[in-house]
Coordinates of C-alpha atoms in Angstrom, one line a residue:
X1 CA -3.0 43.6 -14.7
X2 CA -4.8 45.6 -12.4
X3 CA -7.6 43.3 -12.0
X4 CA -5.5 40.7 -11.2
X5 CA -3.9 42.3 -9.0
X6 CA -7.3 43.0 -7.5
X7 CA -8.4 39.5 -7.8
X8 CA -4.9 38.7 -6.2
X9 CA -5.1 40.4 -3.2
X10 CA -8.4 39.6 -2.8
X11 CA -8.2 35.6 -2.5
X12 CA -5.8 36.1 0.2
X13 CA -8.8 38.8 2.2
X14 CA -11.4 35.7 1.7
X15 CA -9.1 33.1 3.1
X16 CA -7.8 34.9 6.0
X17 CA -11.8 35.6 7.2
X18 CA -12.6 31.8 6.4
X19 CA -10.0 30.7 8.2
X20 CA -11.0 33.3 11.1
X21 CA -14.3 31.9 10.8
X22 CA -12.8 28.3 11.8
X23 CA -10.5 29.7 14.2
X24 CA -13.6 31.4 15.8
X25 CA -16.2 28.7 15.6
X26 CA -13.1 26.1 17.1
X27 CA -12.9 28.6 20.3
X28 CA -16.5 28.6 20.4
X29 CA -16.8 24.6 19.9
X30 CA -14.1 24.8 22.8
X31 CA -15.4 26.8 25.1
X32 CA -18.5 25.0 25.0
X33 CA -17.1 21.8 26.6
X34 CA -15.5 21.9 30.1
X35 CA -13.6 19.5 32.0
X36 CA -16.2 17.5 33.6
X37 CA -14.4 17.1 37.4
X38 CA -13.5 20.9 37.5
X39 CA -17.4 22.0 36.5
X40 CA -19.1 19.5 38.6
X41 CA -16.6 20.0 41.7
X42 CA -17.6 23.8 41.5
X43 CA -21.0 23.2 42.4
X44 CA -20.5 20.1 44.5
X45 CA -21.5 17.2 42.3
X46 CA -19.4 14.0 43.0
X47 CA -17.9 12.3 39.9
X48 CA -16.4 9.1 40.8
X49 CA -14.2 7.8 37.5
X50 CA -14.2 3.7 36.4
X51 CA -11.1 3.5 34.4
X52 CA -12.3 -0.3 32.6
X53 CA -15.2 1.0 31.5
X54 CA -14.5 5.0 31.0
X55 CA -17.4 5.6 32.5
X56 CA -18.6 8.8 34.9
X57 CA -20.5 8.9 37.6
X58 CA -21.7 12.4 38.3
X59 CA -24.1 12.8 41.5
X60 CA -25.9 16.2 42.3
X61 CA -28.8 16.2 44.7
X62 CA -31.2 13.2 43.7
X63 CA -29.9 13.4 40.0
X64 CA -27.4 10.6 38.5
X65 CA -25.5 10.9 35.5
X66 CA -23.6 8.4 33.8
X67 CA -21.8 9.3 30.8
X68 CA -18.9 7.3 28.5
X69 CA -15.9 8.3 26.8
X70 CA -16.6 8.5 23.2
X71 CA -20.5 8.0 23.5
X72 CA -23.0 10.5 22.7
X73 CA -25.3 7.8 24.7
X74 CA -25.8 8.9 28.7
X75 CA -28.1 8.6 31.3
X76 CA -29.7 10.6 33.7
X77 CA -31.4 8.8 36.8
X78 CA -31.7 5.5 34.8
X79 CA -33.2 7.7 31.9
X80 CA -31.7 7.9 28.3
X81 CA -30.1 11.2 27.4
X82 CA -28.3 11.7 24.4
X83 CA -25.6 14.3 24.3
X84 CA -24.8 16.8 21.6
X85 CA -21.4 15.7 21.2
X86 CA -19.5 12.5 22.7
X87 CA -17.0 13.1 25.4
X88 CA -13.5 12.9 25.3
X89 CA -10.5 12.6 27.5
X90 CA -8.5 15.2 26.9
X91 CA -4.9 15.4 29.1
X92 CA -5.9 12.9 31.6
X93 CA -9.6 14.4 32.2
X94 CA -13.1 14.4 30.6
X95 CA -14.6 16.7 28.9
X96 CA -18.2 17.0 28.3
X97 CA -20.2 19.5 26.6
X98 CA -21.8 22.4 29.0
X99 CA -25.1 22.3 27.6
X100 CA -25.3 19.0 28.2
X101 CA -24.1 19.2 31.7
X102 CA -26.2 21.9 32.6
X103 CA -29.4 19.8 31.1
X104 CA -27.9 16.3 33.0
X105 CA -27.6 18.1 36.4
X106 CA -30.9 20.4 35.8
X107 CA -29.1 23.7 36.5
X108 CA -29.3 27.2 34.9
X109 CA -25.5 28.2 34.7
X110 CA -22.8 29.8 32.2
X111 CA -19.3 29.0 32.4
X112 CA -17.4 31.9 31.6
X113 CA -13.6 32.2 32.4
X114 CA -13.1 28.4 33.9
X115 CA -16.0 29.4 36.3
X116 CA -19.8 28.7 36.8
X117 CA -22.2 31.6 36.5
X118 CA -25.5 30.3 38.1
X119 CA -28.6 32.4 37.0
X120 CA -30.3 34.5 39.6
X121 CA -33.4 31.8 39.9
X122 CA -31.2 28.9 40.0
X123 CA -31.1 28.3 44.1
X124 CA -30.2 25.3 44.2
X125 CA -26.6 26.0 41.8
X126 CA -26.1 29.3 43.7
X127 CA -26.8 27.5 46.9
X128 CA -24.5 24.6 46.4
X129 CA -21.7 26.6 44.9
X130 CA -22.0 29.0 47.7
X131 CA -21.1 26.7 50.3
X132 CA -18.2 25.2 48.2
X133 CA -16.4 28.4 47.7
X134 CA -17.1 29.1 51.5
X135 CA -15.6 25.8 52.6
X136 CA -12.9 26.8 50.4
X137 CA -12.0 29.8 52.0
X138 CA -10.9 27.8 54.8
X139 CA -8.0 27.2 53.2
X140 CA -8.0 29.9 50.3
X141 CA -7.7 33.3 51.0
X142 CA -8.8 34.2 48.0
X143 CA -11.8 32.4 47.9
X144 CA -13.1 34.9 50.2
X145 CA -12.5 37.2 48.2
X146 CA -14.2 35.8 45.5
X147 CA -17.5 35.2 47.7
X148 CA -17.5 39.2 48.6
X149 CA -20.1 39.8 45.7
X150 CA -22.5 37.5 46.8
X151 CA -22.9 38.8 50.1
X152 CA -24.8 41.7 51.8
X153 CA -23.5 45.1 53.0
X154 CA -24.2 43.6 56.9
X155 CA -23.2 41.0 55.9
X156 CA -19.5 42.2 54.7
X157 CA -19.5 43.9 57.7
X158 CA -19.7 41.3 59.8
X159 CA -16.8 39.3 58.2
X160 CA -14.7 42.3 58.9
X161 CA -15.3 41.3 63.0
X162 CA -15.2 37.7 62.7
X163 CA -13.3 36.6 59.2
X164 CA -15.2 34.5 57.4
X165 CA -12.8 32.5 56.5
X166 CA -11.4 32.1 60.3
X167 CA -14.9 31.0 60.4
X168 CA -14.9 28.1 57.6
X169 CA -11.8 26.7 59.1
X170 CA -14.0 26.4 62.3
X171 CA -16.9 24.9 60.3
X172 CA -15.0 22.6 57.9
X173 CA -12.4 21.0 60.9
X174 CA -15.5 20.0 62.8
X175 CA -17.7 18.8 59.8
X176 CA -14.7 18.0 56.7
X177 CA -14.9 19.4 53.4
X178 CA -18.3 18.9 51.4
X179 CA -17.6 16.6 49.1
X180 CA -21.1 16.0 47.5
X181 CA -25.1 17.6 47.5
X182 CA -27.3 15.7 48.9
X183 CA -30.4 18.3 48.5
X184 CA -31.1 22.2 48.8
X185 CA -34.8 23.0 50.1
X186 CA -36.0 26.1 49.4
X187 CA -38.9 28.2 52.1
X188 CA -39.3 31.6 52.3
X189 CA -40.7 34.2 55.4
X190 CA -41.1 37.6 55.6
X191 CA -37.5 38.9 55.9
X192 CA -35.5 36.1 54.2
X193 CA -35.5 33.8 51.4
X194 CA -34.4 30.2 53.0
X195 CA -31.9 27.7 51.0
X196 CA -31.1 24.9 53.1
X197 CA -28.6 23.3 51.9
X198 CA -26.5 19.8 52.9
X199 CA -23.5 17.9 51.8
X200 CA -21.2 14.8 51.8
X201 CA -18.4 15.4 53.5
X202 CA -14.5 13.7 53.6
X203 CA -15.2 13.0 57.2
X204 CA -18.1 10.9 56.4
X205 CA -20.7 13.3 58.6
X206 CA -23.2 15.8 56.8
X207 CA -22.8 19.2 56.6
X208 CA -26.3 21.3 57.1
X209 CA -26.6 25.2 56.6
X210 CA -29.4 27.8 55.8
X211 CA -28.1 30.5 54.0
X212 CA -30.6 33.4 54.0
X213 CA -30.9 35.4 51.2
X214 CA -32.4 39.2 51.3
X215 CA -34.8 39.9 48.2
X216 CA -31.8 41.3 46.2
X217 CA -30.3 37.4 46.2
X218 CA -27.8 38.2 48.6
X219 CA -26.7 36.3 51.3
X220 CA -27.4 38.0 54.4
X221 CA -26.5 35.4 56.8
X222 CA -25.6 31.6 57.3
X223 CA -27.3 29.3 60.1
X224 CA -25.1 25.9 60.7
X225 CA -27.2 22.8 62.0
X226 CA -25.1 21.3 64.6
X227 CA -28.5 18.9 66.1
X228 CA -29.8 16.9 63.3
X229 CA -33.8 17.3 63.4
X230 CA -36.1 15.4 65.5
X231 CA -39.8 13.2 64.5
X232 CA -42.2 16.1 66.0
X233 CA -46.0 15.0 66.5
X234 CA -48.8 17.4 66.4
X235 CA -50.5 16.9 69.9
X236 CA -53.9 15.2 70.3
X237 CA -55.0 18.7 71.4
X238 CA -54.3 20.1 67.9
X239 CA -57.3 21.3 66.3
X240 CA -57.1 23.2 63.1
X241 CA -60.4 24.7 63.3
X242 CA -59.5 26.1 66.6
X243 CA -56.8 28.6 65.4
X244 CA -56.0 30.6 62.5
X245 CA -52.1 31.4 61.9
X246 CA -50.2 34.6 59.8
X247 CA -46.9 35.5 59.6
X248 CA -45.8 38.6 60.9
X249 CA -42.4 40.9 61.6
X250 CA -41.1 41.5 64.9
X251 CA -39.0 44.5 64.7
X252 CA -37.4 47.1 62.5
X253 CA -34.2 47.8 60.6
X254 CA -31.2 45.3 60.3
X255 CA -32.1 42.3 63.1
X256 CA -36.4 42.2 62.3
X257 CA -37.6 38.7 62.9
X258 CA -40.2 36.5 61.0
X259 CA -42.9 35.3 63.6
X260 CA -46.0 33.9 63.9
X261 CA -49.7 35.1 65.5
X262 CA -51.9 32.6 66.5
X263 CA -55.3 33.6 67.1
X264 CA -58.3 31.8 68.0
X265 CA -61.0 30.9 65.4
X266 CA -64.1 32.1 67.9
X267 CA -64.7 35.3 68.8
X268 CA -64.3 39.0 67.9
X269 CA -61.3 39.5 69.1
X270 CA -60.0 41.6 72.2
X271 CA -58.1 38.3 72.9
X272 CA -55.2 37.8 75.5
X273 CA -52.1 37.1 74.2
X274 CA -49.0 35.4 75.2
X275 CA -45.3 36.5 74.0
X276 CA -43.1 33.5 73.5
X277 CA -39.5 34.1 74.8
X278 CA -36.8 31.0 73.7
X279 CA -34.3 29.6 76.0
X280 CA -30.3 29.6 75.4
X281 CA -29.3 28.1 71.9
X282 CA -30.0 29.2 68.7
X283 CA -33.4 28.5 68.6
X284 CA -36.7 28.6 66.3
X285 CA -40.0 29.9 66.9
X286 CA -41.4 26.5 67.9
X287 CA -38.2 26.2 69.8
X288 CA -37.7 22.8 68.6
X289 CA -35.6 20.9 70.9
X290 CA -35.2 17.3 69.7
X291 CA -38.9 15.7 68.9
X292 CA -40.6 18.5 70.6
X293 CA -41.7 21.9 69.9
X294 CA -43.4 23.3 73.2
X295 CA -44.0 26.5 71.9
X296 CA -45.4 25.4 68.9
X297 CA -47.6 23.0 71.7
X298 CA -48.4 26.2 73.4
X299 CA -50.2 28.0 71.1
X300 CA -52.5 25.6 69.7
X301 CA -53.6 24.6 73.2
X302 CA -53.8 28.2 74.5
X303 CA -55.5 29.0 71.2
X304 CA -58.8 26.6 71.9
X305 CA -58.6 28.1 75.2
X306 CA -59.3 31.6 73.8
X307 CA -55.5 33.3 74.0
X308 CA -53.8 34.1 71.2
X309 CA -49.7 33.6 71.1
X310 CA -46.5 35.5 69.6
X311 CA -43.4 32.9 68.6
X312 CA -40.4 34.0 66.3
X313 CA -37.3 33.3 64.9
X314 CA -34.6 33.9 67.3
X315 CA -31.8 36.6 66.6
X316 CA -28.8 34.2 67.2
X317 CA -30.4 32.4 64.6
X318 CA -31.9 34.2 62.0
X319 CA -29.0 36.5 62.0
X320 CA -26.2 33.7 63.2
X321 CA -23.4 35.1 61.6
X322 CA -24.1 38.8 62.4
X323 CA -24.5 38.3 66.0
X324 CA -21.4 37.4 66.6
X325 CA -20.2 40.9 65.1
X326 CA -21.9 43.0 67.3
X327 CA -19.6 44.5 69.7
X328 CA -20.2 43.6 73.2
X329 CA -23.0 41.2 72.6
X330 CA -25.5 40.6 75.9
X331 CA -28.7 38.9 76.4
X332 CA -30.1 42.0 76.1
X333 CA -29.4 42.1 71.9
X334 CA -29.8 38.1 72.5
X335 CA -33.1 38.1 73.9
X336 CA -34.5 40.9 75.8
X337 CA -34.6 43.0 73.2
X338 CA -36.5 41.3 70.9
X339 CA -39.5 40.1 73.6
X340 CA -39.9 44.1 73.7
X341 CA -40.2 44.2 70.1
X342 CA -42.9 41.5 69.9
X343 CA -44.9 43.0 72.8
X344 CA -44.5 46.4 71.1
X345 CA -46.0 44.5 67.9
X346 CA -48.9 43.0 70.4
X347 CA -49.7 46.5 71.8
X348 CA -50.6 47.4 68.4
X349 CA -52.3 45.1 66.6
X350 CA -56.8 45.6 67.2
X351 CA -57.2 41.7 67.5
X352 CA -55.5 41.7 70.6
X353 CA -56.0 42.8 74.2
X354 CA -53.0 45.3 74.5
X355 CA -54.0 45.8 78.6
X356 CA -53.5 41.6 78.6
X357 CA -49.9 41.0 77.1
X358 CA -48.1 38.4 78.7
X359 CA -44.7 37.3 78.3
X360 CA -43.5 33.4 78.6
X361 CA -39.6 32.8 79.1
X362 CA -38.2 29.2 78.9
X363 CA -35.2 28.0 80.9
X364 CA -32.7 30.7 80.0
X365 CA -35.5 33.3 79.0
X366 CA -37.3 32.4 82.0
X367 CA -34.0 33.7 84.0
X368 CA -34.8 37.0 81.9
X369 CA -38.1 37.6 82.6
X370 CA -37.8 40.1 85.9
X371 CA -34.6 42.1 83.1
X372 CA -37.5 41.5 80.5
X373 CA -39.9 43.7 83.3
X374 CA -37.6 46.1 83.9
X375 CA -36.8 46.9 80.6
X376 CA -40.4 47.5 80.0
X377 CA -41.0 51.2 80.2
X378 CA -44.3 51.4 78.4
X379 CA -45.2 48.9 81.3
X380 CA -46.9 47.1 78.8
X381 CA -46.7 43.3 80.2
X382 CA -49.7 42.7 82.8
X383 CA -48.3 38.9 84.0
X384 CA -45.3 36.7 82.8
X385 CA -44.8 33.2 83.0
X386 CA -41.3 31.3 84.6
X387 CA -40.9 27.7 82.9
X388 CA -37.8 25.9 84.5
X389 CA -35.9 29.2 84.5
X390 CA -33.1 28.6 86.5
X391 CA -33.2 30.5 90.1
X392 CA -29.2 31.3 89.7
X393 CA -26.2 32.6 88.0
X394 CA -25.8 30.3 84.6
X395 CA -22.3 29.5 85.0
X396 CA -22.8 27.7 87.9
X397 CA -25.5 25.8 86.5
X398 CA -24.0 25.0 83.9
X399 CA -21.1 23.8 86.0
X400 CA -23.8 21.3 87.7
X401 CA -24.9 20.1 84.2
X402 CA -21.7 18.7 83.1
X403 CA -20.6 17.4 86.9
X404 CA -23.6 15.7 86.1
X405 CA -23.1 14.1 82.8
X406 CA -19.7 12.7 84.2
X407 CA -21.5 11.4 87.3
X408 CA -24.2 9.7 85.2
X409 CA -21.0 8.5 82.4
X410 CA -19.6 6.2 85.4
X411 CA -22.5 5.2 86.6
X412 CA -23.3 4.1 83.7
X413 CA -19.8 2.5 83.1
X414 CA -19.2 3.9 80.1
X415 CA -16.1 3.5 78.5
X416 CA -13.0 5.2 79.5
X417 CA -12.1 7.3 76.5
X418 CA -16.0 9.0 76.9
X419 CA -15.5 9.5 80.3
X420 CA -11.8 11.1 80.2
X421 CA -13.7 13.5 77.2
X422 CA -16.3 14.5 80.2
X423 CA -13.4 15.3 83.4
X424 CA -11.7 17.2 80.5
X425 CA -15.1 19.0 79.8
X426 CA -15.2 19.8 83.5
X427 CA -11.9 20.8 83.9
X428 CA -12.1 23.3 81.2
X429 CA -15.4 24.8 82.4
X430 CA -13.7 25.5 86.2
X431 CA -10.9 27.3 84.2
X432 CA -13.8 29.3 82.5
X433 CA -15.5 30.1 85.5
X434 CA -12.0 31.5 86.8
X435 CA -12.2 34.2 84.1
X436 CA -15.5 34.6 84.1
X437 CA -16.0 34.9 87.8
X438 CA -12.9 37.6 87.5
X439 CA -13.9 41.2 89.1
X440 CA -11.4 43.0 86.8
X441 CA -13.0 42.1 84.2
X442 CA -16.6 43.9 82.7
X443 CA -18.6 44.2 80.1
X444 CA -16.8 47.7 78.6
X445 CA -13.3 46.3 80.1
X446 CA -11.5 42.6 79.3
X447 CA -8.4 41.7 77.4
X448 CA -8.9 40.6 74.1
X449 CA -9.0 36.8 73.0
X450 CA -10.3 35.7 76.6
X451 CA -11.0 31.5 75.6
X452 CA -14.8 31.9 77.1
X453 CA -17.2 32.5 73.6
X454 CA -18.2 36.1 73.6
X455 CA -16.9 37.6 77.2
X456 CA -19.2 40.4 77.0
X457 CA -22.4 38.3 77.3
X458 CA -21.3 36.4 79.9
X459 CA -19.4 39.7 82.4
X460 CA -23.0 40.8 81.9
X461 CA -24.9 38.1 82.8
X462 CA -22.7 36.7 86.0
X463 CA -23.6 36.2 89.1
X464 CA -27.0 36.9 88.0
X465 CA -30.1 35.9 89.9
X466 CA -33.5 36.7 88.7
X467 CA -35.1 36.9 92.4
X468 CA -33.6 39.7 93.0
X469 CA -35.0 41.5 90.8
X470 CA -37.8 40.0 90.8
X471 CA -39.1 40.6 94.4
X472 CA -39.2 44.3 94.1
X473 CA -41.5 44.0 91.1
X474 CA -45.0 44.2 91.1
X475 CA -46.1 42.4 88.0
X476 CA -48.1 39.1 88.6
X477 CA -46.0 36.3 88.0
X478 CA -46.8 32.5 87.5
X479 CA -43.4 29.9 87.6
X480 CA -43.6 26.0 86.7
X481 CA -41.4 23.7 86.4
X482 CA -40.9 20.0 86.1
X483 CA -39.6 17.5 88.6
X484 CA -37.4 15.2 85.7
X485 CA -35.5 18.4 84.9
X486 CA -32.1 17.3 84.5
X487 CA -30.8 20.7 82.8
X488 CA -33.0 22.6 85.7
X489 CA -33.5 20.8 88.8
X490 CA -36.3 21.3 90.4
X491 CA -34.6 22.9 93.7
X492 CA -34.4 25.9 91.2
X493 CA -38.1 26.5 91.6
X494 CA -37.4 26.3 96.0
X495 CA -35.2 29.1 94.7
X496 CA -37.2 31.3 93.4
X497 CA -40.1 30.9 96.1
X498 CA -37.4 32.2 98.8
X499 CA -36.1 34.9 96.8
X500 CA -39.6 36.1 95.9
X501 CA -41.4 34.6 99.7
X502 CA -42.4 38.2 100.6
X503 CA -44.8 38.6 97.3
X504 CA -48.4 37.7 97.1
X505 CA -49.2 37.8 93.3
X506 CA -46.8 35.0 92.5
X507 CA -48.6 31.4 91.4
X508 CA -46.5 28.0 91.4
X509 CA -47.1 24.6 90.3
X510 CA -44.4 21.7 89.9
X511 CA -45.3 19.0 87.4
X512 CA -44.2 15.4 88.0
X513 CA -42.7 13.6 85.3
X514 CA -42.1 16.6 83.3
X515 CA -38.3 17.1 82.0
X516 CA -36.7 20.1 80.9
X517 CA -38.7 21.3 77.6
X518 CA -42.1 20.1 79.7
X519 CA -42.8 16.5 78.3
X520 CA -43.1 13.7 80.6
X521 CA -41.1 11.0 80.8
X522 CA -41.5 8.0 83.3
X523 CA -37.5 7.1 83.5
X524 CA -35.1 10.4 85.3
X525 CA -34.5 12.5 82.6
X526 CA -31.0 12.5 80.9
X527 CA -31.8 14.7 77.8
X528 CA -31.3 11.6 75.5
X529 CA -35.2 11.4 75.6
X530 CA -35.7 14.6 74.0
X531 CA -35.4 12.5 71.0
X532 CA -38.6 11.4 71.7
X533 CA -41.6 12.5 70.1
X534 CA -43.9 14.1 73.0
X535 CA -45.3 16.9 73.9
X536 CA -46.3 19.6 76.5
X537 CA -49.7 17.7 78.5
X538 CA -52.8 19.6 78.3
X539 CA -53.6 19.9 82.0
X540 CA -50.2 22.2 81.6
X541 CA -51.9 24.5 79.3
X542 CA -54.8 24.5 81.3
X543 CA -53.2 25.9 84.2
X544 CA -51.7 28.5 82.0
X545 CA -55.0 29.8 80.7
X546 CA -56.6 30.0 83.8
X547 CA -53.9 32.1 85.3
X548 CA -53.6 34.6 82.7
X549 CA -57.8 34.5 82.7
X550 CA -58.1 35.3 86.4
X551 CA -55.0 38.5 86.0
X552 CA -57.9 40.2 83.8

């Protein structure tokens, strides 16, 4: 009886744990599949659905896959793959094995509680998903939320100033929602890993963004393209045996910046060198504009002529996002701040001259140049180069730019909905000026919301006029211009010869032909022809190199 009993009680033990067994492998056969739309969606692959055929189309980046209800048969790119199990539609949706997915789509990923886990060296997923679940936030507070563990310390701390999901509403009502990947390119510098990444988006237009990571895989910033990248051609003048390139740091602590030395090939060293100093925007260390990089031009011509250059990433856009956090933003964080760094970097380095450090500020950095000098305690700078810096305050320029687009817009006869957008442009810039122009209000002292960007760079920066400053100085200067300037006219440069008349140890030269970013151009100048491939002319250069050769 007893062993009965035993043997009894024990066929019930062994059939409970088989059928745990099956209950456990079921889950696990489960929670290997996923619902095709809601996995791919998460990481911005497009699945478009043909009902007659019950057939998907999934599209991620360059990669296709096509896979059928009840088929273990698929293919990726035009390329057989078979699956490990057919997909089904289960509750009006397919579902599709993970492994399978992950293989289609070439991505390194778990899906653990309805979400994808992308592995650390899987950029591309991580980028991709990133930039979903940011877009998201624009409507979903908790998707920001959800995105806190991706991101940097600084870079947490920025969204605490400017929300970041205040911020994708800005992005995704300009640009749409991403819809689908179109590719994620990966480069890498000396502060940052690089993932630039675009989409699709429901408004038809293409979304573009560099998310910088730091070497823990964090993201420590986001850089939105607004201008879609121009055709640039190497100028005749570009020889590779001339020059030798490395990357190098400008800076300490949070806001360092990944440059570039260019040295010539001859000689021992000792050589003069140039600082680079970008205009207003956002801008590289080539400061590409359109199809042109002049500084990029700059120091491979300078560089055959025995001077060596310093170019780098600009704050505002290696750091986009956390520039707009810093309380009471000026040009001095923009810009100035930074040309002292990369002199301070020059000064040290044996190659180079440190008693022949020059400085070079285009357009809005030339405007900077004599608060560049000022700000220069070591007195470090022997010279310092104006191109098309503008002789007064920006505002007012700026002003004159658009009065000028609208004036162009009729001329043209362009049609009346463009031309209403431009007198609405102008209208809302006098308004601006109002505040902006407004006594009461400074730097350490303005109401909050004012509808002008960042009020504290521009109470700062007012009324500002480089000649006078300037004509106090005693560093050498040397200021050119063009004469097809349409952003700078070329009365600017009659400005800056009154203001600084009473100086003898300031050059000039105005270039015909030459527009804004110092390529020539035979029609007036309108910006459109930036597009353009061109580049800075040699006999520019020249005259550069000579100057800085006879301050020695």
């Amino acid at each position: 009886m007893a062993a009965c009993l035993l043997l009894g009680s024990a066929v019930p033990t062994a059939f409970a744990e088989e059928t745990k067994q099956e209950a456990a492998s079921e889950k696990k056969e489960a929670a290997s599949k996923v619902q095709l739309r809601q996995a791919a969606n998460a990481i911005g692959a497009y699945v478009k659905w043909d009902q007659s055929t019950k057939e998907a189309t999934v599209t991620y980046g360059d990669r296709v896959w096509i896979v059928r209800s009840g088929s273990v048969e698929s293919t990726i790119s035009g390329q057989p793959l078979k699956l490990t199990a057919a997909p089904r539609v289960e509750q009006g949706t397919l579902v599709v094995p993970w492994n399978d997915l992950c293989e289609a789509l070439h991505i390194q990923a778990k899906w653990v509680n309805g979400k994808v886990e992308a592995e650390m060296s899987d950029w591309k997923t991580r980028a991709s998903q990133f930039v979903m679940q940011f877009a998201a936030a624009a409507d979903r507070p908790e998707m920001v939320e959800q995105i806190q563990s991706s991101l940097t310390p600084a870079l947490k701390k920025a969204g605490h100033v400017y929300p970041i999901g205040m911020f994708a509403k800005q992005i995704t009502t300009m640009f749409g929602q991403p819809t689908q990947l179109i590719q994620v390119t990966q480069t890498e510098n000396d502060v940052h890993r690089n993932a630039a990444v675009s989409f699709k988006t429901d408004k038809g237009s293409v979304l573009s963004v560099v998310l910088r990571y730091a070497k823990d895989g964090l993201v420590d910033d986001m850089y939105f393209n607004f201008v879609p990248q121009g055709q640039y051609q190497a100028p005749s003048y570009d020889d590779k045996d001339a020059y030798r390139e490395e990357s190098i740091v400008i800076g300490e602590g949070e806001f360092k910046l990944p440059g570039t030395l260019t040295v010539p090939a001859s000689g021992d060293g000792n050589y003069p060198v140039l600082v680079l100093v970008h205009g207003s925007g956002a801008n590289d260390r080539d400061e590409s504009i359109g199809s042109s990089k002049m500084f990029r031009d700059l120091s491979v011509g300078l560089a055959k002529q025995g001077i060596a250059t310093i170019r780098y990433e600009k704050r505002t856009r290696e750091y986009s996002y956390q520039s707009t956090a810093v309380p009471r933003f000026t040009v001095k964080e923009e810009t100035i701040d930074d040309a002292l760094h990369a002199v301070a970097w020059a000064a040290q380095d044996k190659r180079l001259n440190k008693q022949q450090i020059f400085v070079l500020g285009h357009s809005q950095g030339g405007m900077l140049v004599p608060r560049i000098l000022a700000q220069d305690t070591a007195k470090a700078i022997r010279g310092a180069v104006v191109a098309a810096g503008p002789s007064g305050p920006l505002e007012d320029l700026m002003l004159t730019q658009f009065e000028g687009q609208l004036a162009r817009a009729k001329e043209s006869k362009l049609p009346e909905q463009a031309i209403a957008q431009l007198e609405a442009q102008v209208a809302a810039w006098k308004q601006s000026l109002q505040i902006i122009k407004n006594k009461e209000y400074t730097v350490d002292n303005y109401p909050a919301n004012l509808p002008i960007g960042t009020p504290s760079w521009w109470f700062d920066f007012r009324d500002y006029y480089g000649g006078d400053i300037a004509k106090t100085q005693q560093v050498p200067m040397f200021l050119i211009q063009g004469d097809n300037d349409v952003q700078v006219g070329k009365e600017h440069l009659d400005g800056w010869k009154k203001a600084l008349s009473a100086r003898t140890n300031v050059a000039y030269k105005l270039y015909p032909k030459l527009n804004h970013v110092f390529v020539p151009y035979d029609k007036p100048s309108t910006g459109e022809e930036y597009k353009l491939p061109g580049n800075v002319p040699l006999d520019v250069i020249t005259d550069m190199a000579k100057w800085i050769k006879t301050q020695s």
